[in-house]
Amino acid sequence: MTTLGAVLRPQLPPERLRSVVRTAEESGLDELWLWEDCFLESGIATAAAALAWTERLRIGVGLLPVPLRNVALTAMEAATLHRLFPDRLTLAVGHGIQDWMAQAGAKAASPLTLLDEYTAALRALLRGERVTTEGRYVRLDGVALDWPPATAPPLLAGALGPRTLRLTGRVADGTVLDAHVGTEGVREALRIVGEGRAEAGRTGDHAVVSYVLTATGPGAPERLAAELEHEGISAVPDVAVAGDAQAVADAVRRRAEAGAGTVVLQPTADEPDPEGFVRFAAEEVRPLVG
């Protein structure tokens, strides 16, 4: 069965978080996804609040930009949340937007090397291992968590280009594909991820999360067209959907058929009714997806 989620974009101020989170919980949404975008809101702080305000809703953070975060600190934060709220959190890490990383004085000369070293160390720490490593970017000397998760959680990584996609197949437990990737792009991405998994001899499940730019209600086509133009992806086939619940459900099914296990509806940045968007996803689209 396809997992259906929605994004609460950080263009909303933090004080709007509780209302949207409570709506997601009460309407029966499968997952609510949060972003750690510069310089808007923290992914960990918002995830902690969202988990504390709910009882069953799963929260995804897609993604934490690794150049900004010491891996030991991320491991501590992740382990704390996983122990406080077992089986309700999905974390993804990634390169981050390079211009933002440069603004923060954290841009890496080799983002791929950093993500490789970081993901390996973070997964080991969350498994409860004592880690010593002297990499180009990640350096740990006998670091182990006193309170690791009771069960090692899956760790996802965001990817867009082929080298990063192959890396996520090698070192991560899943891949997050952003809203610039259309349905055929999902298929191609999974092919490349599969190459990475084969190189590493990895078997078993590999989670795939696909974002779909979505608009519904009055002015939906115009809002979506403006967003696509702003993002420079107007020419990408089947990258977005505007319309009623049936149109959106059909788009979700196409992503699922392409290989996405989780499909996350991403509203436009100027979505006029975030609570209504979440309710629409849960109450109108979810029953049509199956």
C-alpha positions as MATLAB code, in Angstrom:
seq = 'MTTLGAVLRPQLPPERLRSVVRTAEESGLDELWLWEDCFLESGIATAAAALAWTERLRIGVGLLPVPLRNVALTAMEAATLHRLFPDRLTLAVGHGIQDWMAQAGAKAASPLTLLDEYTAALRALLRGERVTTEGRYVRLDGVALDWPPATAPPLLAGALGPRTLRLTGRVADGTVLDAHVGTEGVREALRIVGEGRAEAGRTGDHAVVSYVLTATGPGAPERLAAELEHEGISAVPDVAVAGDAQAVADAVRRRAEAGAGTVVLQPTADEPDPEGFVRFAAEEVRPLVG';
ca = [
       0.000    0.000    0.000;
       1.245    3.480   -0.860;
       1.984    5.768    2.069;
       0.575    9.247    1.494;
       2.095   12.319    3.067;
       1.976   16.088    2.837;
       4.598   18.777    3.395;
       4.321   21.593    5.886;
       6.596   24.078    4.157;
       8.743   26.329    6.361;
       7.519   29.415    4.534;
       4.856   29.330    7.257;
       5.985   30.844   10.574;
       6.701   28.361   13.389;
       3.615   29.421   15.327;
       1.436   27.902   12.570;
       2.968   24.463   13.122;
       0.644   23.234   15.861;
      -2.562   23.926   13.938;
      -1.375   22.073   10.825;
       0.046   19.181   12.848;
      -3.173   18.758   14.796;
      -5.168   18.832   11.560;
      -2.920   16.110   10.108;
      -3.416   13.949   13.205;
      -7.175   14.412   13.388;
      -7.791   13.919    9.670;
      -5.877   10.641    9.538;
      -2.962   11.685    7.308;
      -0.308    8.965    7.082;
       2.739   11.236    7.346;
       3.577   14.919    7.668;
       6.949   15.992    6.274;
       9.006   18.958    7.507;
      12.029   20.693    6.001;
      15.164   22.205    7.473;
      15.539   24.987    4.921;
      17.952   27.881    5.426;
      17.279   30.166    7.058;
      13.721   29.357    8.013;
      13.131   26.618   10.578;
      14.937   23.756   12.283;
      13.937   20.268   11.219;
      14.704   18.704   14.590;
      12.921   21.357   16.686;
       9.782   21.230   14.549;
       9.806   17.422   14.465;
      10.067   17.247   18.267;
       7.118   19.597   18.693;
       5.018   17.793   16.082;
       5.659   14.406   17.658;
       4.842   15.719   21.136;
       1.523   17.185   19.960;
       0.345   13.935   18.355;
      -0.155   10.273   19.192;
      -0.049    8.338   15.904;
       1.057   10.681   13.091;
       4.401    9.810   11.527;
       6.771   12.723   10.981;
       9.390   12.881    8.245;
      12.251   15.363    8.078;
      13.468   15.674    4.546;
      16.155   16.707    4.842;
      18.855   17.719    7.325;
      21.741   19.486    5.484;
      24.866   17.718    6.685;
      27.372   20.576    6.178;
      25.581   22.510    8.946;
      25.536   19.662   11.475;
      28.227   17.802   13.383;
      27.380   14.131   12.978;
      27.622   13.409   16.716;
      25.039   16.103   17.452;
      22.688   14.800   14.781;
      23.061   11.287   16.195;
      22.228   12.548   19.697;
      19.155   14.433   18.490;
      17.942   11.576   16.315;
      18.439    8.975   19.029;
      16.565   11.105   21.559;
      13.560   11.468   19.257;
      13.547    7.808   18.287;
      13.531    6.768   21.958;
      10.852    9.301   22.920;
       8.613    8.490   19.939;
       9.396    4.967   18.703;
       8.511    4.122   15.083;
       7.103    7.576   14.326;
      10.085    9.445   12.857;
      11.815    9.261    9.485;
      14.989   11.284    9.020;
      16.743   12.076    5.764;
      20.105   13.765    5.326;
      21.519   15.478    2.268;
      23.914   17.960    0.703;
      21.772   21.022    1.361;
      21.522   23.904   -1.108;
      25.107   24.845   -1.898;
      24.487   28.606   -1.989;
      22.978   28.404    1.494;
      25.871   26.304    2.750;
      28.272   28.944    1.425;
      26.309   31.698    3.191;
      26.699   29.799    6.466;
      30.419   29.242    5.922;
      29.848   25.488    5.732;
      30.130   24.635    2.037;
      32.160   21.483    1.427;
      34.608   21.220   -1.465;
      33.297   17.677   -2.054;
      29.654   17.374   -0.969;
      29.586   13.743   -2.135;
      32.521   12.760    0.085;
      30.952   14.528    3.042;
      27.589   12.813    2.583;
      29.297    9.423    2.192;
      31.348    9.807    5.385;
      28.489   11.367    7.316;
      25.864    8.774    6.428;
      28.166    5.875    7.291;
      29.080    7.385   10.661;
      25.518    8.372   11.549;
      24.116    4.923   10.739;
      26.833    3.296   12.871;
      26.158    5.614   15.807;
      22.420    4.935   15.633;
      23.183    1.197   15.689;
      24.882    1.764   19.036;
      28.418    1.269   17.765;
      31.516    3.046   19.048;
      32.896    4.952   16.100;
      36.433    6.076   15.364;
      36.992    7.551   11.936;
      39.410   10.027   10.380;
      37.808   11.078    7.126;
      38.187   14.161    5.009;
      35.235   15.771    6.817;
      33.969   13.420    9.526;
      36.341   12.791   12.405;
      35.276   10.876   15.506;
      37.428    9.426   18.278;
      35.717    6.609   20.149;
      32.263    8.213   20.027;
      29.281    6.121   21.127;
      25.782    7.135   22.182;
      24.865    6.407   25.792;
      21.212    6.241   24.729;
      21.059    4.820   21.192;
      17.654    3.894   19.766;
      16.293    0.593   21.025;
      16.238   -0.580   17.406;
      18.417    0.947   14.723;
      16.146    3.178   12.597;
      16.413    3.484    8.825;
      18.281    6.550    7.602;
      17.309    8.095    4.270;
      19.301   10.442    2.062;
      18.146   13.026   -0.434;
      19.488   12.838   -3.979;
      19.025   14.383   -7.391;
      22.123   13.845   -9.551;
      23.320   10.389  -10.635;
      26.408   10.291   -8.416;
      24.389   11.074   -5.294;
      21.641    8.662   -6.306;
      24.213    5.896   -6.656;
      25.636    6.858   -3.260;
      22.247    6.615   -1.543;
      21.938    3.099   -2.920;
      25.314    2.197   -1.448;
      25.087    3.772    2.003;
      21.510    4.795    2.901;
      18.365    2.854    3.775;
      16.224    4.903    1.427;
      16.195    7.790   -1.037;
      14.192   11.023   -1.009;
      13.476   12.474   -4.462;
      12.482   16.125   -4.515;
       9.693   17.788   -6.463;
      11.948   18.426   -9.471;
      11.713   14.730  -10.360;
       8.738   13.638  -12.470;
       7.334   10.143  -12.862;
       9.851    8.977  -15.476;
      12.574   10.586  -13.395;
      11.557    8.370  -10.483;
      12.037    5.280  -12.630;
      15.463    6.448  -13.808;
      16.490    7.408  -10.277;
      15.587    3.970   -8.968;
      17.639    2.355  -11.716;
      20.695    4.324  -10.608;
      19.999    3.674   -6.918;
      19.826   -0.022   -7.800;
      23.301    0.178   -9.328;
      24.631    1.557   -6.075;
      22.940   -1.141   -4.061;
      24.376   -3.800   -6.332;
      27.889   -2.337   -5.997;
      27.599   -2.525   -2.213;
      25.957   -5.956   -2.208;
      22.959   -4.533   -0.368;
      19.700   -6.439   -0.312;
      16.369   -5.973    1.433;
      14.094   -2.967    1.443;
      15.111    0.473    0.233;
      12.537    3.162    0.979;
      11.714    5.621   -1.818;
      10.009    8.954   -1.092;
       8.761   11.093   -3.990;
       7.508   14.687   -3.639;
       4.764   15.874   -6.009;
       4.035   19.581   -6.411;
       0.279   19.830   -5.877;
      -2.356   22.553   -6.012;
      -6.088   22.301   -5.487;
      -8.989   24.654   -5.024;
      -9.575   28.114   -6.524;
      -6.718   29.361   -8.679;
      -4.845   26.047   -8.469;
      -3.623   25.925  -12.116;
      -2.326   29.481  -11.958;
      -0.566   28.996   -8.613;
       1.032   25.787   -9.817;
       2.168   27.312  -13.102;
       3.816   30.175  -11.230;
       5.599   27.747   -8.905;
       6.853   25.616  -11.788;
       8.133   28.704  -13.559;
       9.871   29.912  -10.413;
      11.527   26.505   -9.921;
      12.520   26.273  -13.582;
      10.800   22.919  -14.116;
       7.845   23.874  -16.305;
       9.112   21.556  -19.061;
       9.530   18.455  -16.863;
       6.815   15.903  -17.751;
       4.388   14.791  -15.047;
       6.207   16.673  -12.313;
       3.136   18.323  -10.769;
      -0.640   18.162  -10.549;
      -3.430   20.692  -10.171;
      -7.031   19.674   -9.719;
      -9.472   17.734   -7.611;
      -8.907   14.668   -5.455;
      -9.220   12.254   -8.371;
      -6.588   14.073  -10.421;
      -4.212   14.124   -7.474;
      -4.844   10.462   -6.632;
      -4.083    9.528  -10.239;
      -0.758   11.389   -9.994;
       0.030    9.589   -6.723;
      -0.684    6.223   -8.329;
       1.655    7.013  -11.223;
       4.474    7.739   -8.780;
       3.701    4.543   -6.881;
       3.751    2.521  -10.088;
       7.143    4.067  -10.894;
       8.476    2.675   -7.617;
       7.807    5.233   -4.877;
       6.597    3.649   -1.656;
       5.813    7.031   -0.105;
       4.328    9.890   -2.115;
       4.325   13.305   -0.455;
       2.092   16.113   -1.713;
       4.000   19.399   -1.716;
       1.812   22.523   -1.764;
       2.856   25.683   -3.499;
       4.753   28.183   -1.385;
       1.716   30.476   -1.466;
      -0.837   27.788   -0.505;
      -3.663   29.854    1.041;
      -5.010   27.155    3.370;
      -2.329   24.780    4.753;
      -4.765   23.068    7.151;
      -7.232   22.598    4.307;
      -4.485   21.154    2.096;
      -3.595   18.558    4.734;
      -7.268   17.685    5.246;
      -7.734   17.378    1.470;
      -4.808   14.931    1.259;
      -6.048   12.784    4.137;
      -9.803   12.826    3.649;
     -10.225   13.171   -0.117;
      -7.098   11.842   -1.809;
      -6.158    9.032    0.594;
      -9.387    6.975    0.038;
      -8.821    7.090   -3.745;
      -5.196    5.939   -3.615;
      -5.661    2.555   -1.937;
];
